[in-house]
CSV table of C-alpha atoms in Angstrom, one decimal:
chain,number,residue,atom,x,y,z
A,1,MET,CA,0.0,0.0,0.0
A,2,ALA,CA,3.0,2.3,0.7
A,3,VAL,CA,4.0,2.0,-3.0
A,4,ILE,CA,0.5,2.8,-4.2
A,5,LEU,CA,0.4,5.9,-2.0
A,6,PHE,CA,3.7,7.1,-3.2
A,7,PHE,CA,2.7,6.9,-6.8
A,8,LEU,CA,-0.7,8.3,-6.1
A,9,PHE,CA,0.6,11.4,-4.4
A,10,SER,CA,3.2,11.8,-7.0
A,11,LEU,CA,0.5,11.8,-9.8
A,12,VAL,CA,-1.6,14.2,-7.7
A,13,GLY,CA,1.3,16.7,-7.4
A,14,ILE,CA,2.1,16.4,-11.1
A,15,LEU,CA,-1.5,16.8,-12.4
A,16,TYR,CA,-2.7,19.3,-9.7
A,17,TRP,CA,0.4,21.6,-9.5
A,18,LYS,CA,-1.2,24.9,-10.4
A,19,ARG,CA,-4.3,23.2,-11.7
A,20,LYS,CA,-7.5,25.1,-11.1
A,21,ILE,CA,-10.2,23.1,-9.5
A,22,PHE,CA,-13.2,23.6,-11.8
A,23,LEU,CA,-17.0,23.0,-10.9
A,24,LEU,CA,-17.8,21.4,-14.3
A,25,SER,CA,-14.7,19.3,-14.5
A,26,PRO,CA,-15.5,15.4,-14.4
A,27,VAL,CA,-11.8,14.7,-13.6
A,28,ASP,CA,-12.0,16.9,-10.5
A,29,VAL,CA,-15.4,15.4,-9.5
A,30,PHE,CA,-14.1,11.9,-9.8
A,31,VAL,CA,-10.9,12.7,-7.8
A,32,LEU,CA,-12.6,14.8,-5.1
A,33,PHE,CA,-15.6,12.5,-4.6
A,34,PHE,CA,-13.5,9.3,-4.1
A,35,ALA,CA,-10.9,11.3,-1.9
A,36,GLY,CA,-14.0,12.3,0.1
A,37,VAL,CA,-15.1,8.7,0.2
A,38,LEU,CA,-11.7,7.5,1.6
A,39,ILE,CA,-11.4,10.3,4.1
A,40,SER,CA,-14.9,10.0,5.4
A,41,THR,CA,-14.8,6.3,5.6
A,42,LEU,CA,-11.5,6.2,7.4
A,43,LEU,CA,-12.8,8.7,10.0
A,44,TYR,CA,-16.1,6.9,10.4
A,45,HIS,CA,-14.6,3.4,10.6
A,46,ASN,CA,-12.1,4.4,13.3
A,47,PHE,CA,-13.6,7.2,15.3
A,48,TYR,CA,-17.4,7.2,15.0
A,49,PRO,CA,-18.8,5.5,18.2
A,50,ARG,CA,-19.5,1.8,17.5
A,51,TYR,CA,-22.9,1.8,19.1
A,52,GLU,CA,-24.1,4.8,17.0
A,53,LYS,CA,-23.0,3.5,13.6
A,54,PHE,CA,-25.8,3.3,11.0
A,55,ASN,CA,-24.6,-0.3,9.9
A,56,PHE,CA,-27.1,-0.5,7.0
A,57,PHE,CA,-27.6,-4.3,6.2
A,58,GLN,CA,-25.0,-5.2,8.8
A,59,PHE,CA,-22.2,-4.0,6.5
A,60,ASP,CA,-20.2,-1.7,8.8
A,61,PHE,CA,-18.6,-4.1,11.2
A,62,ILE,CA,-15.8,-5.6,9.2
A,63,GLY,CA,-12.3,-6.7,10.3
A,64,LYS,CA,-9.0,-4.7,9.7
A,65,ASN,CA,-7.9,-7.1,6.9
A,66,LYS,CA,-11.1,-6.7,4.9
A,67,PHE,CA,-11.2,-2.9,5.5
A,68,ASN,CA,-7.6,-2.6,4.3
A,69,ARG,CA,-8.2,-4.8,1.3
A,70,THR,CA,-11.1,-2.6,0.2
A,71,PHE,CA,-9.2,0.6,1.0
A,72,PHE,CA,-6.5,-0.8,-1.2
A,73,VAL,CA,-8.9,-1.2,-4.1
A,74,TYR,CA,-10.0,2.4,-3.9
A,75,LEU,CA,-6.4,3.6,-3.9
A,76,LYS,CA,-5.6,1.5,-6.8
A,77,MET,CA,-8.7,2.8,-8.7
A,78,LEU,CA,-7.6,6.4,-8.1
A,79,LEU,CA,-4.0,5.7,-9.1
A,80,LEU,CA,-5.0,4.1,-12.4
A,81,PHE,CA,-7.5,6.7,-13.1
A,82,LEU,CA,-5.0,9.5,-12.6
A,83,PHE,CA,-2.5,7.5,-14.7
A,84,GLY,CA,-5.0,7.7,-17.6
A,85,VAL,CA,-5.3,11.4,-17.0
A,86,PHE,CA,-1.6,11.8,-17.0
A,87,ILE,CA,-1.3,9.8,-20.4
A,88,TYR,CA,-3.9,12.1,-22.0
A,89,SER,CA,-2.1,15.2,-20.7
A,90,VAL,CA,1.1,13.9,-22.3
A,91,VAL,CA,-0.6,13.1,-25.7
A,92,ASN,CA,-2.5,16.5,-25.6
A,93,LYS,CA,-0.3,19.0,-24.0
A,94,SER,CA,-3.0,21.7,-24.5
A,95,TYR,CA,-5.0,20.0,-21.7
A,96,PHE,CA,-2.3,20.9,-19.2
A,97,VAL,CA,-2.4,24.5,-20.3
A,98,LEU,CA,-6.1,24.7,-20.2
A,99,ALA,CA,-6.4,23.1,-16.8
A,100,LYS,CA,-4.3,25.8,-15.3
A,101,GLN,CA,-6.6,28.5,-16.6
A,102,ARG,CA,-9.4,29.9,-14.5
A,103,ILE,CA,-12.5,29.5,-16.5
A,104,LYS,CA,-15.5,31.7,-15.8
A,105,ILE,CA,-18.7,29.9,-16.7
A,106,ILE,CA,-20.7,33.1,-16.9
A,107,ASP,CA,-18.9,36.5,-17.4
A,108,THR,CA,-21.2,38.7,-15.4
A,109,ARG,CA,-19.1,41.8,-16.3
A,110,ASN,CA,-20.6,41.6,-19.8
A,111,LEU,CA,-24.0,40.4,-18.6
A,112,LYS,CA,-26.7,43.0,-18.6
A,113,LEU,CA,-29.9,42.1,-16.8
A,114,ASP,CA,-33.2,43.9,-17.1
A,115,THR,CA,-34.1,43.6,-13.4
A,116,ASN,CA,-37.4,45.3,-13.7
A,117,GLN,CA,-38.5,42.8,-16.3
A,118,ILE,CA,-37.1,39.8,-14.4
A,119,SER,CA,-38.9,41.1,-11.2
A,120,THR,CA,-42.2,41.1,-13.0
A,121,VAL,CA,-41.5,37.6,-14.3
A,122,ILE,CA,-40.7,36.6,-10.6
A,123,VAL,CA,-44.1,37.9,-9.5
A,124,ILE,CA,-45.9,36.1,-12.3
A,125,ILE,CA,-44.2,32.9,-11.7
A,126,ALA,CA,-44.8,33.1,-7.8
A,127,LEU,CA,-48.4,33.8,-8.1
A,128,LEU,CA,-48.9,30.9,-10.7
A,129,CYS,CA,-47.0,28.5,-8.4
A,130,VAL,CA,-49.1,29.4,-5.4
A,131,LEU,CA,-52.2,29.0,-7.4
A,132,LEU,CA,-51.1,25.5,-8.7
A,133,VAL,CA,-50.2,24.4,-5.1
A,134,TYR,CA,-53.4,25.6,-3.8
A,135,ILE,CA,-55.3,23.6,-6.5
A,136,ASP,CA,-53.1,20.5,-5.9
A,137,TYR,CA,-53.0,20.6,-2.0
A,138,GLY,CA,-55.3,23.3,-0.5
A,139,SER,CA,-55.2,23.3,3.2
A,140,LEU,CA,-53.6,19.8,3.0
A,141,LEU,CA,-50.3,21.6,2.5
A,142,PHE,CA,-50.4,22.5,6.2
A,143,TYR,CA,-51.7,19.3,7.6
A,144,ARG,CA,-52.6,15.9,6.0
A,145,ALA,CA,-52.7,12.2,7.1
A,146,ASP,CA,-50.9,10.9,3.9
A,147,TYR,CA,-47.7,12.0,2.6
A,148,ILE,CA,-49.2,12.2,-0.9
A,149,PRO,CA,-52.8,13.3,-0.9
A,150,ASN,CA,-53.5,12.9,-4.6
A,151,ASP,CA,-51.9,10.3,-7.0
A,152,ASN,CA,-50.7,11.3,-10.3
A,153,SER,CA,-50.8,15.1,-9.7
A,154,VAL,CA,-50.9,17.0,-13.1
A,155,PHE,CA,-49.5,20.1,-11.6
A,156,LYS,CA,-46.8,18.9,-9.3
A,157,ILE,CA,-44.1,18.6,-11.9
A,158,ILE,CA,-45.0,22.0,-13.3
A,159,TYR,CA,-44.8,24.0,-10.2
A,160,GLN,CA,-41.6,22.2,-8.9
A,161,ASN,CA,-39.8,23.1,-12.0
A,162,LEU,CA,-41.2,26.6,-12.0
A,163,PHE,CA,-40.0,27.0,-8.4
A,164,ILE,CA,-36.5,26.0,-9.5
A,165,VAL,CA,-36.8,28.9,-12.2
A,166,LEU,CA,-38.2,31.1,-9.6
A,167,CYS,CA,-35.2,30.6,-7.3
A,168,LEU,CA,-32.7,31.0,-10.0
A,169,LEU,CA,-34.2,34.4,-11.0
A,170,SER,CA,-34.5,35.5,-7.4
A,171,GLY,CA,-30.8,34.8,-6.8
A,172,ALA,CA,-30.0,36.9,-9.8
A,173,VAL,CA,-31.9,40.0,-8.7
A,174,TYR,CA,-31.1,39.7,-5.1
A,175,ARG,CA,-28.7,42.6,-5.2
A,176,THR,CA,-31.2,45.0,-6.8
A,177,ASN,CA,-34.5,43.8,-5.3
A,178,ARG,CA,-33.7,42.1,-2.1
A,179,SER,CA,-37.2,42.1,-0.6
A,180,LEU,CA,-38.8,40.6,-3.7
A,181,ALA,CA,-36.1,37.9,-4.0
A,182,LEU,CA,-36.3,36.8,-0.5
A,183,THR,CA,-40.1,36.8,-0.6
A,184,ALA,CA,-40.1,34.5,-3.6
A,185,PHE,CA,-37.4,32.2,-2.3
A,186,CYS,CA,-39.2,31.9,1.0
A,187,ILE,CA,-42.5,30.9,-0.8
A,188,ALA,CA,-40.5,28.1,-2.6
A,189,ILE,CA,-38.9,26.9,0.5
A,190,ILE,CA,-42.0,26.9,2.5
A,191,VAL,CA,-44.0,25.0,-0.2
A,192,GLY,CA,-41.1,22.6,-0.5
A,193,ILE,CA,-41.1,21.8,3.2
A,194,GLY,CA,-44.8,21.6,3.4
A,195,VAL,CA,-44.9,19.1,0.6
A,196,GLY,CA,-42.1,17.1,2.2
A,197,SER,CA,-40.1,16.8,-0.9
A,198,ARG,CA,-36.4,16.9,-1.1
A,199,SER,CA,-36.9,19.6,-3.9
A,200,ALA,CA,-36.7,22.3,-1.1
A,201,THR,CA,-32.9,21.5,-1.0
A,202,ILE,CA,-32.9,21.9,-4.8
A,203,TYR,CA,-34.6,25.3,-4.5
A,204,LEU,CA,-32.0,26.3,-1.9
A,205,LEU,CA,-29.2,25.3,-4.4
A,206,ALA,CA,-30.6,27.1,-7.3
A,207,PHE,CA,-30.9,30.3,-5.2
A,208,GLY,CA,-27.5,30.1,-3.8
A,209,LEU,CA,-25.7,29.1,-7.1
A,210,SER,CA,-27.7,32.0,-8.9
A,211,TYR,CA,-26.7,34.5,-6.2
A,212,SER,CA,-23.0,33.4,-6.2
A,213,VAL,CA,-22.5,33.8,-9.9
A,214,PHE,CA,-22.7,37.6,-9.3
A,215,LEU,CA,-20.1,37.7,-6.6
A,216,ASN,CA,-16.3,38.5,-7.1
A,217,ARG,CA,-13.9,35.6,-6.6
A,218,SER,CA,-13.0,36.3,-2.8
A,219,ARG,CA,-16.6,36.8,-1.8
A,220,ALA,CA,-17.7,33.7,-3.7
A,221,ARG,CA,-15.2,31.6,-2.0
A,222,THR,CA,-16.4,32.8,1.4
A,223,PHE,CA,-19.9,32.4,0.4
A,224,TYR,CA,-19.3,28.7,-0.5
A,225,ILE,CA,-17.4,28.1,2.8
A,226,PHE,CA,-20.7,28.7,4.7
A,227,PHE,CA,-23.1,27.8,2.0
A,228,ILE,CA,-22.0,24.2,1.3
A,229,PRO,CA,-22.2,23.1,5.0
A,230,PHE,CA,-25.5,24.6,5.3
A,231,VAL,CA,-26.9,22.8,2.2
A,232,ILE,CA,-25.6,19.5,3.8
A,233,LEU,CA,-27.4,20.3,7.0
A,234,PHE,CA,-30.5,21.5,5.4
A,235,PHE,CA,-30.7,18.4,3.2
A,236,GLY,CA,-30.3,16.2,6.3
A,237,TYR,CA,-33.1,18.2,7.9
A,238,ASN,CA,-35.2,18.1,4.7
A,239,ILE,CA,-35.2,14.1,4.5
A,240,SER,CA,-36.0,13.7,8.2
A,241,LEU,CA,-39.3,15.6,8.3
A,242,ARG,CA,-41.6,12.9,6.7
A,243,LEU,CA,-39.7,10.2,8.6
A,244,GLU,CA,-39.9,11.7,12.1
A,245,ALA,CA,-43.2,13.6,12.1
A,246,ASN,CA,-46.5,12.4,13.3
A,247,GLY,CA,-48.7,13.3,10.2
A,248,HIS,CA,-47.5,15.3,7.3
A,249,GLY,CA,-47.6,18.9,6.1
A,250,LEU,CA,-46.1,22.3,7.1
A,251,ILE,CA,-47.5,22.3,10.8
A,252,PRO,CA,-46.3,18.7,11.6
A,253,TYR,CA,-42.9,19.3,10.1
A,254,LEU,CA,-42.2,22.5,11.8
A,255,LYS,CA,-43.6,20.9,15.2
A,256,VAL,CA,-41.1,18.1,14.9
A,257,THR,CA,-38.3,20.6,14.2
A,258,LEU,CA,-39.0,22.2,17.6
A,259,GLU,CA,-39.7,18.9,19.5
A,260,LYS,CA,-36.8,16.9,18.0
A,261,PRO,CA,-34.0,19.4,17.1
A,262,GLU,CA,-31.5,16.5,17.4
A,263,ILE,CA,-32.8,15.1,14.0
A,264,LEU,CA,-30.9,17.8,12.3
A,265,PHE,CA,-27.5,16.3,13.3
A,266,THR,CA,-28.7,12.7,13.1
A,267,TYR,CA,-30.0,12.9,9.5
A,268,THR,CA,-27.2,15.1,8.3
A,269,VAL,CA,-24.7,12.5,9.4
A,270,MET,CA,-26.8,9.7,8.0
A,271,ASN,CA,-26.9,11.6,4.7
A,272,ILE,CA,-23.2,12.0,4.7
A,273,TYR,CA,-22.9,8.3,5.6
A,274,TYR,CA,-25.1,7.2,2.7
A,275,THR,CA,-23.4,9.5,0.2
A,276,PHE,CA,-19.8,9.0,1.0
A,277,ILE,CA,-19.4,5.9,3.2
A,278,PHE,CA,-22.2,3.1,2.6
A,279,GLY,CA,-20.8,2.3,-0.9
A,280,PHE,CA,-17.4,1.6,0.6
A,281,TYR,CA,-18.8,-1.2,2.7
A,282,ALA,CA,-21.1,-2.4,0.0
A,283,THR,CA,-18.0,-2.8,-2.2
A,284,SER,CA,-16.2,-4.7,0.6
A,285,GLU,CA,-19.2,-7.0,0.7
A,286,THR,CA,-19.3,-7.5,-3.0
A,287,ILE,CA,-15.6,-8.4,-3.1
A,288,HIS,CA,-16.3,-11.0,-0.4
A,289,LEU,CA,-19.5,-12.5,-2.0
A,290,TYR,CA,-18.7,-12.4,-5.7
A,291,LYS,CA,-17.5,-15.9,-6.1
A,292,ASN,CA,-18.6,-16.6,-9.6
A,293,ALA,CA,-16.7,-13.8,-11.3
A,294,SER,CA,-16.2,-15.0,-14.9
A,295,ILE,CA,-15.2,-13.5,-18.2
A,296,GLY,CA,-18.9,-14.3,-19.5
A,297,ASN,CA,-20.4,-12.2,-16.6
A,298,LEU,CA,-17.8,-9.3,-17.4
A,299,ILE,CA,-18.8,-9.4,-21.2
A,300,THR,CA,-22.6,-9.2,-20.2
A,301,THR,CA,-22.2,-6.4,-17.8
A,302,LEU,CA,-20.3,-4.4,-20.3
A,303,ASN,CA,-22.5,-5.3,-23.2
A,304,PRO,CA,-24.3,-2.1,-24.5
A,305,LEU,CA,-27.2,-4.1,-25.8
A,306,PRO,CA,-30.5,-4.0,-23.9
A,307,GLY,CA,-30.7,-6.7,-21.2
A,308,ARG,CA,-33.3,-8.8,-23.1
A,309,LEU,CA,-30.8,-9.2,-26.0
A,310,THR,CA,-28.2,-10.6,-23.7
A,311,ASN,CA,-28.2,-13.1,-20.7
A,312,TRP,CA,-28.3,-10.2,-18.1
A,313,TYR,CA,-31.6,-11.3,-16.6
A,314,SER,CA,-30.3,-14.9,-15.9
A,315,ILE,CA,-27.3,-13.5,-13.9
A,316,ALA,CA,-28.6,-10.2,-12.5
A,317,SER,CA,-30.1,-11.9,-9.4
A,318,LYS,CA,-26.7,-13.4,-8.6
A,319,LEU,CA,-24.9,-10.0,-8.8
A,320,ARG,CA,-26.6,-8.7,-5.6
A,321,ILE,CA,-25.6,-8.6,-2.0
A,322,ASN,CA,-29.3,-8.9,-1.0
A,323,GLU,CA,-32.7,-8.1,-2.4
A,324,ILE,CA,-32.2,-4.4,-2.0
A,325,ALA,CA,-28.4,-3.8,-2.4
A,326,PRO,CA,-26.7,-4.8,-5.7
A,327,PHE,CA,-23.0,-5.5,-6.1
A,328,THR,CA,-21.1,-2.2,-6.6
A,329,ALA,CA,-19.3,-1.6,-9.9
A,330,ILE,CA,-15.9,-1.0,-8.0
A,331,GLY,CA,-16.4,-4.3,-6.2
A,332,GLU,CA,-17.1,-6.2,-9.4
A,333,LEU,CA,-14.1,-4.8,-11.2
A,334,ALA,CA,-12.0,-5.6,-8.1
A,335,LYS,CA,-12.7,-9.3,-9.1
A,336,TYR,CA,-10.8,-8.7,-12.4
A,337,PRO,CA,-7.5,-7.3,-11.3
A,338,VAL,CA,-5.8,-7.4,-14.8
A,339,PHE,CA,-8.8,-6.1,-16.6
A,340,SER,CA,-9.4,-3.3,-14.1
A,341,VAL,CA,-5.9,-1.9,-14.7
A,342,PHE,CA,-6.8,-1.3,-18.4
A,343,TYR,CA,-10.4,-0.2,-17.5
A,344,TYR,CA,-9.5,2.5,-15.1
A,345,SER,CA,-6.5,3.7,-17.0
A,346,LEU,CA,-8.8,4.2,-20.1
A,347,LEU,CA,-11.6,5.7,-18.0
A,348,GLY,CA,-9.2,8.3,-16.8
A,349,TYR,CA,-8.0,9.0,-20.3
A,350,TYR,CA,-11.5,9.3,-21.5
A,351,PHE,CA,-12.5,11.6,-18.5
A,352,ALA,CA,-9.6,13.9,-19.3
A,353,ALA,CA,-10.6,14.0,-23.0
A,354,ILE,CA,-14.2,15.0,-22.1
A,355,ASP,CA,-12.8,17.4,-19.5
A,356,TYR,CA,-10.9,19.2,-22.3
A,357,PHE,CA,-13.9,19.1,-24.5
A,358,ILE,CA,-16.1,20.5,-21.8
A,359,LYS,CA,-13.5,23.5,-20.9
A,360,ASN,CA,-13.1,24.2,-24.6
A,361,GLN,CA,-16.9,24.5,-25.0
A,362,LEU,CA,-17.2,26.8,-21.9
A,363,VAL,CA,-14.3,28.9,-23.0
A,364,ARG,CA,-16.2,29.5,-26.2
A,365,LYS,CA,-19.5,30.2,-24.2
A,366,LYS,CA,-21.2,27.0,-25.6
A,367,TYR,CA,-23.0,25.4,-22.7
A,368,LEU,CA,-25.3,22.6,-24.1
A,369,TRP,CA,-22.9,19.9,-25.0
A,370,ALA,CA,-20.7,20.8,-22.1
A,371,VAL,CA,-23.4,20.4,-19.4
A,372,LEU,CA,-24.8,17.3,-20.9
A,373,GLN,CA,-21.4,15.5,-20.9
A,374,PHE,CA,-20.7,16.7,-17.4
A,375,LEU,CA,-24.0,15.3,-16.1
A,376,LEU,CA,-23.6,11.9,-17.7
A,377,LEU,CA,-20.0,11.4,-16.3
A,378,VAL,CA,-21.1,12.7,-12.8
A,379,LEU,CA,-23.9,10.1,-13.0
A,380,TYR,CA,-21.3,7.5,-13.8
A,381,VAL,CA,-19.3,8.4,-10.8
A,382,ILE,CA,-22.2,8.3,-8.4
A,383,HIS,CA,-23.7,5.1,-9.8
A,384,SER,CA,-20.3,3.3,-9.7
A,385,PHE,CA,-20.1,3.8,-6.0
A,386,GLU,CA,-23.4,2.0,-5.0
A,387,TYR,CA,-24.7,0.4,-8.2
A,388,ASN,CA,-23.6,-2.5,-10.4
A,389,LEU,CA,-21.1,-2.2,-13.3
A,390,ARG,CA,-23.8,-2.7,-15.9
A,391,SER,CA,-25.9,0.2,-14.7
A,392,SER,CA,-22.9,2.4,-14.2
A,393,HIS,CA,-21.1,1.8,-17.4
A,394,ARG,CA,-24.0,2.6,-19.5
A,395,PHE,CA,-23.5,6.3,-18.8
A,396,ILE,CA,-20.0,6.0,-20.4
A,397,TYR,CA,-21.8,4.6,-23.5
A,398,TYR,CA,-24.3,7.5,-23.4
A,399,SER,CA,-21.4,9.9,-23.2
A,400,ILE,CA,-19.5,8.4,-26.1
A,401,ALA,CA,-22.7,8.3,-28.1
A,402,LEU,CA,-23.2,12.0,-27.3
A,403,TYR,CA,-19.7,12.8,-28.1
A,404,LEU,CA,-19.9,11.1,-31.6
A,405,LEU,CA,-23.3,12.9,-32.2
A,406,TYR,CA,-21.5,16.3,-31.7
A,407,PHE,CA,-18.9,15.5,-34.2
A,408,ILE,CA,-21.5,14.1,-36.7
A,409,LEU,CA,-23.6,17.3,-36.5
A,410,LYS,CA,-20.5,19.4,-36.7
A,411,GLY,CA,-19.3,17.6,-39.8
A,412,LEU,CA,-22.9,18.0,-41.4
A,413,LYS,CA,-22.9,21.7,-40.6
A,414,THR,CA,-19.6,22.2,-42.5
A,415,LYS,CA,-21.2,20.6,-45.7
A,416,LEU,CA,-24.5,22.6,-45.4
A,417,PRO,CA,-24.9,26.2,-46.5
A,418,ARG,CA,-25.3,28.6,-43.5
A,419,LYS,CA,-29.0,29.7,-43.7
A,420,SER,CA,-29.2,31.4,-40.2
A,421,SER,CA,-27.3,32.0,-36.9
A,422,ASN,CA,-29.6,29.6,-35.3
A,423,SER,CA,-28.0,26.8,-37.0
A,424,ASN,CA,-25.0,27.2,-34.8
A,425,LEU,CA,-26.8,26.3,-31.7
A,426,LEU,CA,-26.2,22.6,-31.5
A,427,THR,CA,-22.6,22.3,-32.8
A,428,GLU,CA,-20.7,25.4,-31.9
């Protein structure tokens, strides 16, 4: 393990010397997420009180050898991934140069907002949302016996998305119309809490991100130092309400907040556990239980064809820890030590290539393809931590298909006469 750590820290030093950590970089997300996994798990395993451990599915209590073996698997994965990134940076030296540049996603210096018009839109959206919520819930927003009063609501998806737009716009005009921005934001949060949905956390994120875009670099850094821990705390609170309250609605949820303030800590820690720690123990259990790891299984899990065109459904039940928890992708790949060397090296190379593509797109202020690629690779990172290899790797196939589609459309565009400026939307 000492050798792995030496080479890992060496690669981190080489790749991250003067590199700018970037919000929409899939490479940074991969490295920071799994670094967070290892640090969080190490602290939880060794220092969190044994009698208070969450111990989902009785996974937490593993011996020293089993823990070290799993820890080694994650270190090896990070090392090979960064090796792939390093190879790409050698092949494409422009990637090193671009990685050291500070990329502004939105240049607010040249962004002129009609705050009066936006304020009018905020008022209209807020009133429309309140009307739709009233039609959907009425007084049940404040108190109801069932979590969902009406099945198949035709309005819920509409006002939930409108509330996100409302919070984005409110964050944008906060500096010029603070009272309206806060009023609109509070309406969204109150409805989100009353409904009992995790969407309240999304509203908070939308408002905060929109607000931070208009801050200078130092103020934005200070803002995120406080905002990120607050979001984590609020999300823990958000998911605790419908689990701890007697009844549902704004009144029971606020009542349980006053009666059980400790749920803020309990569910925040549980949320951190499920996000950064549980997958580690699930991986350990996968390595222990996956006895029938064969080349045939590997080919099936990596086969891009739909499950009904492969033998996936005949082996899927065998690739599970129990009825609820599937094998993890990292655990499955650990059973193929030689193949995993090539897999993670190529994965790092591909992530770096898409990272370069995303940054180039954003430098040119082209957002569509960049955001889509970023979301697909982030979904891969998240799924690989807790879900099986077949489910996770499909996001790589989707990303490759999207990448090819971009170049196909770009090639077609060069052969067609330019009719209007709108034709540049998809490919530039």
